[in-house]
């Protein structure tokens, strides 16, 4: 198995780490003096999921990722349609427009005015009503746009978390299968980090990780690349 060179002249900035999971070697036996008896302590129980359980979790996670991806795409498409035909920007507040209409109605009902003045006042009321409709539509448009933007961000963040969780589960599943192949427990596997120059990493990894997988099969190890 390859080992980490301590005399590498390659600068750290131009190197990548190759993590190798292998079965820990048995500890050498040494003659030891028998220590004084100590009170028995309960051994912590490490619950290791089965390969079937991990595969089931990955399947559920993949389904959740697909749904989130579809929801994000739908939100993106709706947002694009809305922004393509935005509502007319309207200044003011709905409460202020209501207050203006109440004042005009009060004036019409309590003040003597000519027919012409009354018609003019009624036109003002109708204009304010139309303006209020436009204002409400603009506010609803803005609210929907913001909702879709927030939804997209939330889905993106959740999807990134799901991808990280998926990566961890896949790594655990690979370790578990390696442990089964070696007939050891997963907790006995050790990780060894090997520094490889970045310009040589392609030779080690191969196209589509082909060489990496060949090394795994040949030496019964688990290889993972960290940039």
PDB file of C-alpha atoms in Angstrom:
ATOM      1  CA  UNK A   1       0.000   0.000   0.000  1.00  0.00           C
ATOM      2  CA  UNK A   2       1.355   3.458  -0.869  1.00  0.00           C
ATOM      3  CA  UNK A   3       2.651   5.535   2.039  1.00  0.00           C
ATOM      4  CA  UNK A   4       2.993   9.242   2.594  1.00  0.00           C
ATOM      5  CA  UNK A   5       6.381  10.682   1.743  1.00  0.00           C
ATOM      6  CA  UNK A   6       7.750  13.046   4.362  1.00  0.00           C
ATOM      7  CA  UNK A   7      10.427  14.447   1.981  1.00  0.00           C
ATOM      8  CA  UNK A   8       8.171  15.656  -0.777  1.00  0.00           C
ATOM      9  CA  UNK A   9       9.455  18.899  -2.331  1.00  0.00           C
ATOM     10  CA  UNK A  10       6.073  19.754  -3.822  1.00  0.00           C
ATOM     11  CA  UNK A  11       4.561  22.868  -2.160  1.00  0.00           C
ATOM     12  CA  UNK A  12       1.384  22.222  -0.147  1.00  0.00           C
ATOM     13  CA  UNK A  13      -0.639  24.627  -2.323  1.00  0.00           C
ATOM     14  CA  UNK A  14      -0.046  22.457  -5.406  1.00  0.00           C
ATOM     15  CA  UNK A  15      -0.883  19.114  -3.807  1.00  0.00           C
ATOM     16  CA  UNK A  16      -4.013  17.153  -3.034  1.00  0.00           C
ATOM     17  CA  UNK A  17      -4.725  14.537  -0.392  1.00  0.00           C
ATOM     18  CA  UNK A  18      -5.572  10.930  -1.208  1.00  0.00           C
ATOM     19  CA  UNK A  19      -7.313   9.308   1.747  1.00  0.00           C
ATOM     20  CA  UNK A  20      -6.890   5.538   2.023  1.00  0.00           C
ATOM     21  CA  UNK A  21      -9.164   3.500   4.296  1.00  0.00           C
ATOM     22  CA  UNK A  22      -7.522   0.227   5.285  1.00  0.00           C
ATOM     23  CA  UNK A  23      -7.955  -2.396   7.958  1.00  0.00           C
ATOM     24  CA  UNK A  24      -5.917  -1.542  11.018  1.00  0.00           C
ATOM     25  CA  UNK A  25      -2.970  -3.924  11.560  1.00  0.00           C
ATOM     26  CA  UNK A  26      -3.112  -6.092  14.674  1.00  0.00           C
ATOM     27  CA  UNK A  27      -1.287  -4.599  17.621  1.00  0.00           C
ATOM     28  CA  UNK A  28       2.038  -6.341  18.392  1.00  0.00           C
ATOM     29  CA  UNK A  29       2.012  -8.485  21.480  1.00  0.00           C
ATOM     30  CA  UNK A  30       4.254  -7.324  24.305  1.00  0.00           C
ATOM     31  CA  UNK A  31       5.034  -8.771  27.679  1.00  0.00           C
ATOM     32  CA  UNK A  32       3.412  -6.560  30.254  1.00  0.00           C
ATOM     33  CA  UNK A  33       3.160  -6.662  33.976  1.00  0.00           C
ATOM     34  CA  UNK A  34      -0.314  -7.554  35.156  1.00  0.00           C
ATOM     35  CA  UNK A  35      -1.899  -4.309  36.342  1.00  0.00           C
ATOM     36  CA  UNK A  36      -3.982  -4.045  39.462  1.00  0.00           C
ATOM     37  CA  UNK A  37      -7.606  -4.944  38.969  1.00  0.00           C
ATOM     38  CA  UNK A  38      -9.849  -2.025  38.038  1.00  0.00           C
ATOM     39  CA  UNK A  39     -13.596  -1.697  38.379  1.00  0.00           C
ATOM     40  CA  UNK A  40     -15.360  -3.047  35.294  1.00  0.00           C
ATOM     41  CA  UNK A  41     -16.648  -0.346  32.971  1.00  0.00           C
ATOM     42  CA  UNK A  42     -19.445  -0.708  30.492  1.00  0.00           C
ATOM     43  CA  UNK A  43     -18.190  -0.830  26.909  1.00  0.00           C
ATOM     44  CA  UNK A  44     -19.956   1.766  24.754  1.00  0.00           C
ATOM     45  CA  UNK A  45     -22.119   0.141  22.104  1.00  0.00           C
ATOM     46  CA  UNK A  46     -21.456   1.362  18.565  1.00  0.00           C
ATOM     47  CA  UNK A  47     -24.536   0.902  16.411  1.00  0.00           C
ATOM     48  CA  UNK A  48     -23.480   0.234  12.831  1.00  0.00           C
ATOM     49  CA  UNK A  49     -26.222   0.296  10.186  1.00  0.00           C
ATOM     50  CA  UNK A  50     -26.453  -2.540   7.693  1.00  0.00           C
ATOM     51  CA  UNK A  51     -25.782  -2.121   3.991  1.00  0.00           C
ATOM     52  CA  UNK A  52     -29.502  -2.592   3.340  1.00  0.00           C
ATOM     53  CA  UNK A  53     -30.376   0.207   5.780  1.00  0.00           C
ATOM     54  CA  UNK A  54     -27.856   2.576   4.208  1.00  0.00           C
ATOM     55  CA  UNK A  55     -29.064   1.722   0.706  1.00  0.00           C
ATOM     56  CA  UNK A  56     -32.648   2.430   1.811  1.00  0.00           C
ATOM     57  CA  UNK A  57     -31.651   5.803   3.282  1.00  0.00           C
ATOM     58  CA  UNK A  58     -29.849   6.719   0.074  1.00  0.00           C
ATOM     59  CA  UNK A  59     -32.924   5.793  -1.958  1.00  0.00           C
ATOM     60  CA  UNK A  60     -35.157   8.002   0.204  1.00  0.00           C
ATOM     61  CA  UNK A  61     -32.610  10.818   0.036  1.00  0.00           C
ATOM     62  CA  UNK A  62     -32.412  10.553  -3.753  1.00  0.00           C
ATOM     63  CA  UNK A  63     -36.207  10.832  -3.979  1.00  0.00           C
ATOM     64  CA  UNK A  64     -36.174  13.928  -1.777  1.00  0.00           C
ATOM     65  CA  UNK A  65     -33.420  15.494  -3.874  1.00  0.00           C
ATOM     66  CA  UNK A  66     -35.382  14.877  -7.057  1.00  0.00           C
ATOM     67  CA  UNK A  67     -38.490  16.542  -5.606  1.00  0.00           C
ATOM     68  CA  UNK A  68     -36.502  19.540  -4.382  1.00  0.00           C
ATOM     69  CA  UNK A  69     -34.853  19.864  -7.776  1.00  0.00           C
ATOM     70  CA  UNK A  70     -38.237  19.791  -9.530  1.00  0.00           C
ATOM     71  CA  UNK A  71     -39.698  22.338  -7.091  1.00  0.00           C
ATOM     72  CA  UNK A  72     -36.717  24.624  -7.605  1.00  0.00           C
ATOM     73  CA  UNK A  73     -37.074  24.374 -11.377  1.00  0.00           C
ATOM     74  CA  UNK A  74     -40.798  25.183 -11.171  1.00  0.00           C
ATOM     75  CA  UNK A  75     -40.098  28.214  -8.954  1.00  0.00           C
ATOM     76  CA  UNK A  76     -37.410  29.405 -11.367  1.00  0.00           C
ATOM     77  CA  UNK A  77     -39.762  29.118 -14.353  1.00  0.00           C
ATOM     78  CA  UNK A  78     -42.595  30.974 -12.595  1.00  0.00           C
ATOM     79  CA  UNK A  79     -40.205  33.697 -11.450  1.00  0.00           C
ATOM     80  CA  UNK A  80     -38.929  34.130 -15.010  1.00  0.00           C
ATOM     81  CA  UNK A  81     -42.497  34.505 -16.306  1.00  0.00           C
ATOM     82  CA  UNK A  82     -43.355  37.115 -13.679  1.00  0.00           C
ATOM     83  CA  UNK A  83     -40.231  39.181 -14.250  1.00  0.00           C
ATOM     84  CA  UNK A  84     -40.799  39.081 -17.991  1.00  0.00           C
ATOM     85  CA  UNK A  85     -44.085  40.981 -17.538  1.00  0.00           C
ATOM     86  CA  UNK A  86     -43.722  42.991 -14.314  1.00  0.00           C
ATOM     87  CA  UNK A  87     -46.597  44.966 -12.853  1.00  0.00           C
ATOM     88  CA  UNK A  88     -46.558  48.740 -13.115  1.00  0.00           C
ATOM     89  CA  UNK A  89     -44.839  50.315 -10.135  1.00  0.00           C
ATOM     90  CA  UNK A  90     -47.302  52.303  -8.003  1.00  0.00           C
ATOM     91  CA  UNK A  91     -46.260  54.636  -5.197  1.00  0.00           C
ATOM     92  CA  UNK A  92     -48.252  55.110  -2.030  1.00  0.00           C
ATOM     93  CA  UNK A  93     -50.131  53.020   0.499  1.00  0.00           C
ATOM     94  CA  UNK A  94     -53.528  51.392   0.277  1.00  0.00           C
ATOM     95  CA  UNK A  95     -54.580  52.985   3.586  1.00  0.00           C
ATOM     96  CA  UNK A  96     -53.760  56.480   2.288  1.00  0.00           C
ATOM     97  CA  UNK A  97     -55.869  55.937  -0.834  1.00  0.00           C
ATOM     98  CA  UNK A  98     -58.786  54.713   1.285  1.00  0.00           C
ATOM     99  CA  UNK A  99     -58.460  57.825   3.419  1.00  0.00           C
ATOM    100  CA  UNK A 100     -58.556  60.070   0.327  1.00  0.00           C
ATOM    101  CA  UNK A 101     -61.722  58.358  -0.943  1.00  0.00           C
ATOM    102  CA  UNK A 102     -63.439  58.723   2.433  1.00  0.00           C
ATOM    103  CA  UNK A 103     -62.680  62.452   2.493  1.00  0.00           C
ATOM    104  CA  UNK A 104     -64.046  62.937  -1.027  1.00  0.00           C
ATOM    105  CA  UNK A 105     -67.218  60.983  -0.224  1.00  0.00           C
ATOM    106  CA  UNK A 106     -67.683  62.977   2.972  1.00  0.00           C
ATOM    107  CA  UNK A 107     -67.268  66.214   1.041  1.00  0.00           C
ATOM    108  CA  UNK A 108     -69.794  65.119  -1.609  1.00  0.00           C
ATOM    109  CA  UNK A 109     -72.369  64.171   1.035  1.00  0.00           C
ATOM    110  CA  UNK A 110     -71.980  67.251   3.253  1.00  0.00           C
ATOM    111  CA  UNK A 111     -71.222  70.071   0.822  1.00  0.00           C
ATOM    112  CA  UNK A 112     -73.492  71.765  -1.665  1.00  0.00           C
ATOM    113  CA  UNK A 113     -71.922  71.735  -5.120  1.00  0.00           C
ATOM    114  CA  UNK A 114     -72.893  72.061  -8.727  1.00  0.00           C
ATOM    115  CA  UNK A 115     -73.539  69.027 -10.883  1.00  0.00           C
ATOM    116  CA  UNK A 116     -70.267  69.658 -12.701  1.00  0.00           C
ATOM    117  CA  UNK A 117     -68.286  69.770  -9.460  1.00  0.00           C
ATOM    118  CA  UNK A 118     -69.959  66.577  -8.258  1.00  0.00           C
ATOM    119  CA  UNK A 119     -69.064  64.774 -11.490  1.00  0.00           C
ATOM    120  CA  UNK A 120     -65.497  65.980 -11.160  1.00  0.00           C
ATOM    121  CA  UNK A 121     -65.349  64.702  -7.573  1.00  0.00           C
ATOM    122  CA  UNK A 122     -66.748  61.315  -8.618  1.00  0.00           C
ATOM    123  CA  UNK A 123     -64.105  61.039 -11.328  1.00  0.00           C
ATOM    124  CA  UNK A 124     -61.446  61.658  -8.679  1.00  0.00           C
ATOM    125  CA  UNK A 125     -62.924  58.852  -6.575  1.00  0.00           C
ATOM    126  CA  UNK A 126     -62.893  56.455  -9.547  1.00  0.00           C
ATOM    127  CA  UNK A 127     -59.300  57.392 -10.355  1.00  0.00           C
ATOM    128  CA  UNK A 128     -58.273  56.642  -6.798  1.00  0.00           C
ATOM    129  CA  UNK A 129     -60.121  53.301  -6.924  1.00  0.00           C
ATOM    130  CA  UNK A 130     -58.270  52.371 -10.126  1.00  0.00           C
ATOM    131  CA  UNK A 131     -54.990  53.444  -8.567  1.00  0.00           C
ATOM    132  CA  UNK A 132     -55.717  51.267  -5.543  1.00  0.00           C
ATOM    133  CA  UNK A 133     -56.364  48.243  -7.778  1.00  0.00           C
ATOM    134  CA  UNK A 134     -53.000  48.811  -9.482  1.00  0.00           C
ATOM    135  CA  UNK A 135     -51.309  49.250  -6.116  1.00  0.00           C
ATOM    136  CA  UNK A 136     -52.756  45.991  -4.758  1.00  0.00           C
ATOM    137  CA  UNK A 137     -51.696  44.139  -7.913  1.00  0.00           C
ATOM    138  CA  UNK A 138     -48.188  45.591  -7.652  1.00  0.00           C
ATOM    139  CA  UNK A 139     -47.911  44.621  -3.971  1.00  0.00           C
ATOM    140  CA  UNK A 140     -49.141  41.083  -4.708  1.00  0.00           C
ATOM    141  CA  UNK A 141     -46.677  40.842  -7.587  1.00  0.00           C
ATOM    142  CA  UNK A 142     -43.787  41.933  -5.367  1.00  0.00           C
ATOM    143  CA  UNK A 143     -44.844  39.538  -2.609  1.00  0.00           C
ATOM    144  CA  UNK A 144     -44.980  36.609  -5.040  1.00  0.00           C
ATOM    145  CA  UNK A 145     -41.591  37.466  -6.536  1.00  0.00           C
ATOM    146  CA  UNK A 146     -40.014  37.646  -3.082  1.00  0.00           C
ATOM    147  CA  UNK A 147     -41.689  34.377  -2.053  1.00  0.00           C
ATOM    148  CA  UNK A 148     -40.282  32.588  -5.104  1.00  0.00           C
ATOM    149  CA  UNK A 149     -36.801  34.015  -4.504  1.00  0.00           C
ATOM    150  CA  UNK A 150     -36.894  32.893  -0.862  1.00  0.00           C
ATOM    151  CA  UNK A 151     -38.200  29.468  -1.891  1.00  0.00           C
ATOM    152  CA  UNK A 152     -35.412  29.039  -4.431  1.00  0.00           C
ATOM    153  CA  UNK A 153     -32.763  29.940  -1.848  1.00  0.00           C
ATOM    154  CA  UNK A 154     -34.275  27.633   0.766  1.00  0.00           C
ATOM    155  CA  UNK A 155     -34.437  24.748  -1.704  1.00  0.00           C
ATOM    156  CA  UNK A 156     -30.867  25.412  -2.826  1.00  0.00           C
ATOM    157  CA  UNK A 157     -29.573  25.383   0.769  1.00  0.00           C
ATOM    158  CA  UNK A 158     -31.561  22.247   1.640  1.00  0.00           C
ATOM    159  CA  UNK A 159     -30.390  20.530  -1.535  1.00  0.00           C
ATOM    160  CA  UNK A 160     -26.748  21.265  -0.697  1.00  0.00           C
ATOM    161  CA  UNK A 161     -27.269  19.765   2.763  1.00  0.00           C
ATOM    162  CA  UNK A 162     -28.897  16.694   1.219  1.00  0.00           C
ATOM    163  CA  UNK A 163     -25.981  16.289  -1.193  1.00  0.00           C
ATOM    164  CA  UNK A 164     -23.493  16.469   1.692  1.00  0.00           C
ATOM    165  CA  UNK A 165     -25.537  13.911   3.642  1.00  0.00           C
ATOM    166  CA  UNK A 166     -25.717  11.692   0.554  1.00  0.00           C
ATOM    167  CA  UNK A 167     -21.937  11.859   0.155  1.00  0.00           C
ATOM    168  CA  UNK A 168     -21.436  10.838   3.800  1.00  0.00           C
ATOM    169  CA  UNK A 169     -23.878   7.931   3.472  1.00  0.00           C
ATOM    170  CA  UNK A 170     -22.228   6.732   0.263  1.00  0.00           C
ATOM    171  CA  UNK A 171     -18.815   6.826   1.943  1.00  0.00           C
ATOM    172  CA  UNK A 172     -20.136   4.921   4.967  1.00  0.00           C
ATOM    173  CA  UNK A 173     -21.725   2.343   2.660  1.00  0.00           C
ATOM    174  CA  UNK A 174     -18.446   1.860   0.794  1.00  0.00           C
ATOM    175  CA  UNK A 175     -16.575   1.477   4.088  1.00  0.00           C
ATOM    176  CA  UNK A 176     -19.122  -1.044   5.314  1.00  0.00           C
ATOM    177  CA  UNK A 177     -18.800  -3.114   2.142  1.00  0.00           C
ATOM    178  CA  UNK A 178     -15.005  -2.974   2.421  1.00  0.00           C
ATOM    179  CA  UNK A 179     -15.197  -4.147   6.033  1.00  0.00           C
ATOM    180  CA  UNK A 180     -17.438  -7.039   4.989  1.00  0.00           C
ATOM    181  CA  UNK A 181     -14.959  -8.010   2.257  1.00  0.00           C
ATOM    182  CA  UNK A 182     -12.079  -7.975   4.752  1.00  0.00           C
ATOM    183  CA  UNK A 183     -14.183  -9.718   7.441  1.00  0.00           C
ATOM    184  CA  UNK A 184     -13.500  -6.965   9.961  1.00  0.00           C
ATOM    185  CA  UNK A 185     -15.647  -4.405  11.743  1.00  0.00           C
ATOM    186  CA  UNK A 186     -16.069  -0.967  10.181  1.00  0.00           C
ATOM    187  CA  UNK A 187     -14.674   0.607  13.361  1.00  0.00           C
ATOM    188  CA  UNK A 188     -11.348  -1.165  12.807  1.00  0.00           C
ATOM    189  CA  UNK A 189     -10.715   0.615   9.504  1.00  0.00           C
ATOM    190  CA  UNK A 190      -8.069   3.330   9.528  1.00  0.00           C
ATOM    191  CA  UNK A 191      -7.646   6.338   7.223  1.00  0.00           C
ATOM    192  CA  UNK A 192      -4.190   7.161   5.879  1.00  0.00           C
ATOM    193  CA  UNK A 193      -3.626  10.443   4.021  1.00  0.00           C
ATOM    194  CA  UNK A 194      -1.163  10.468   1.123  1.00  0.00           C
ATOM    195  CA  UNK A 195      -0.013  13.732  -0.456  1.00  0.00           C
ATOM    196  CA  UNK A 196       0.009  13.623  -4.258  1.00  0.00           C
ATOM    197  CA  UNK A 197       1.120  16.538  -6.514  1.00  0.00           C
ATOM    198  CA  UNK A 198      -1.873  17.975  -8.321  1.00  0.00           C
ATOM    199  CA  UNK A 199      -0.236  17.565 -11.719  1.00  0.00           C
ATOM    200  CA  UNK A 200       0.154  13.837 -10.988  1.00  0.00           C
ATOM    201  CA  UNK A 201      -3.295  13.260  -9.511  1.00  0.00           C
ATOM    202  CA  UNK A 202      -4.796  12.548 -12.933  1.00  0.00           C
ATOM    203  CA  UNK A 203      -2.401   9.611 -13.372  1.00  0.00           C
ATOM    204  CA  UNK A 204      -3.488   8.177 -10.029  1.00  0.00           C
ATOM    205  CA  UNK A 205      -7.210   8.787 -10.416  1.00  0.00           C
ATOM    206  CA  UNK A 206      -7.674   8.068 -14.113  1.00  0.00           C
ATOM    207  CA  UNK A 207     -10.598   9.012 -16.329  1.00  0.00           C
ATOM    208  CA  UNK A 208     -13.865   8.759 -14.421  1.00  0.00           C
ATOM    209  CA  UNK A 209     -11.935   7.493 -11.352  1.00  0.00           C
ATOM    210  CA  UNK A 210     -11.200   4.259 -13.284  1.00  0.00           C
ATOM    211  CA  UNK A 211      -7.630   3.785 -11.975  1.00  0.00           C
ATOM    212  CA  UNK A 212      -8.730   4.661  -8.466  1.00  0.00           C
ATOM    213  CA  UNK A 213     -11.366   1.917  -8.546  1.00  0.00           C
ATOM    214  CA  UNK A 214      -8.823  -0.571  -9.947  1.00  0.00           C
ATOM    215  CA  UNK A 215      -6.512   0.167  -7.022  1.00  0.00           C
ATOM    216  CA  UNK A 216      -9.384  -0.320  -4.593  1.00  0.00           C
ATOM    217  CA  UNK A 217     -10.199  -3.741  -6.020  1.00  0.00           C
ATOM    218  CA  UNK A 218      -6.572  -4.834  -6.270  1.00  0.00           C
ATOM    219  CA  UNK A 219      -5.575  -3.878  -2.724  1.00  0.00           C
ATOM    220  CA  UNK A 220      -8.912  -4.030  -0.862  1.00  0.00           C
ATOM    221  CA  UNK A 221      -8.754  -0.396   0.186  1.00  0.00           C
ATOM    222  CA  UNK A 222     -11.091   2.568  -0.081  1.00  0.00           C
ATOM    223  CA  UNK A 223      -9.699   5.634  -1.865  1.00  0.00           C
ATOM    224  CA  UNK A 224     -11.105   9.158  -1.660  1.00  0.00           C
ATOM    225  CA  UNK A 225      -9.666  12.351  -3.152  1.00  0.00           C
ATOM    226  CA  UNK A 226      -9.594  15.673  -1.307  1.00  0.00           C
ATOM    227  CA  UNK A 227      -8.490  18.844  -3.089  1.00  0.00           C
TER     228      UNK A 227
END
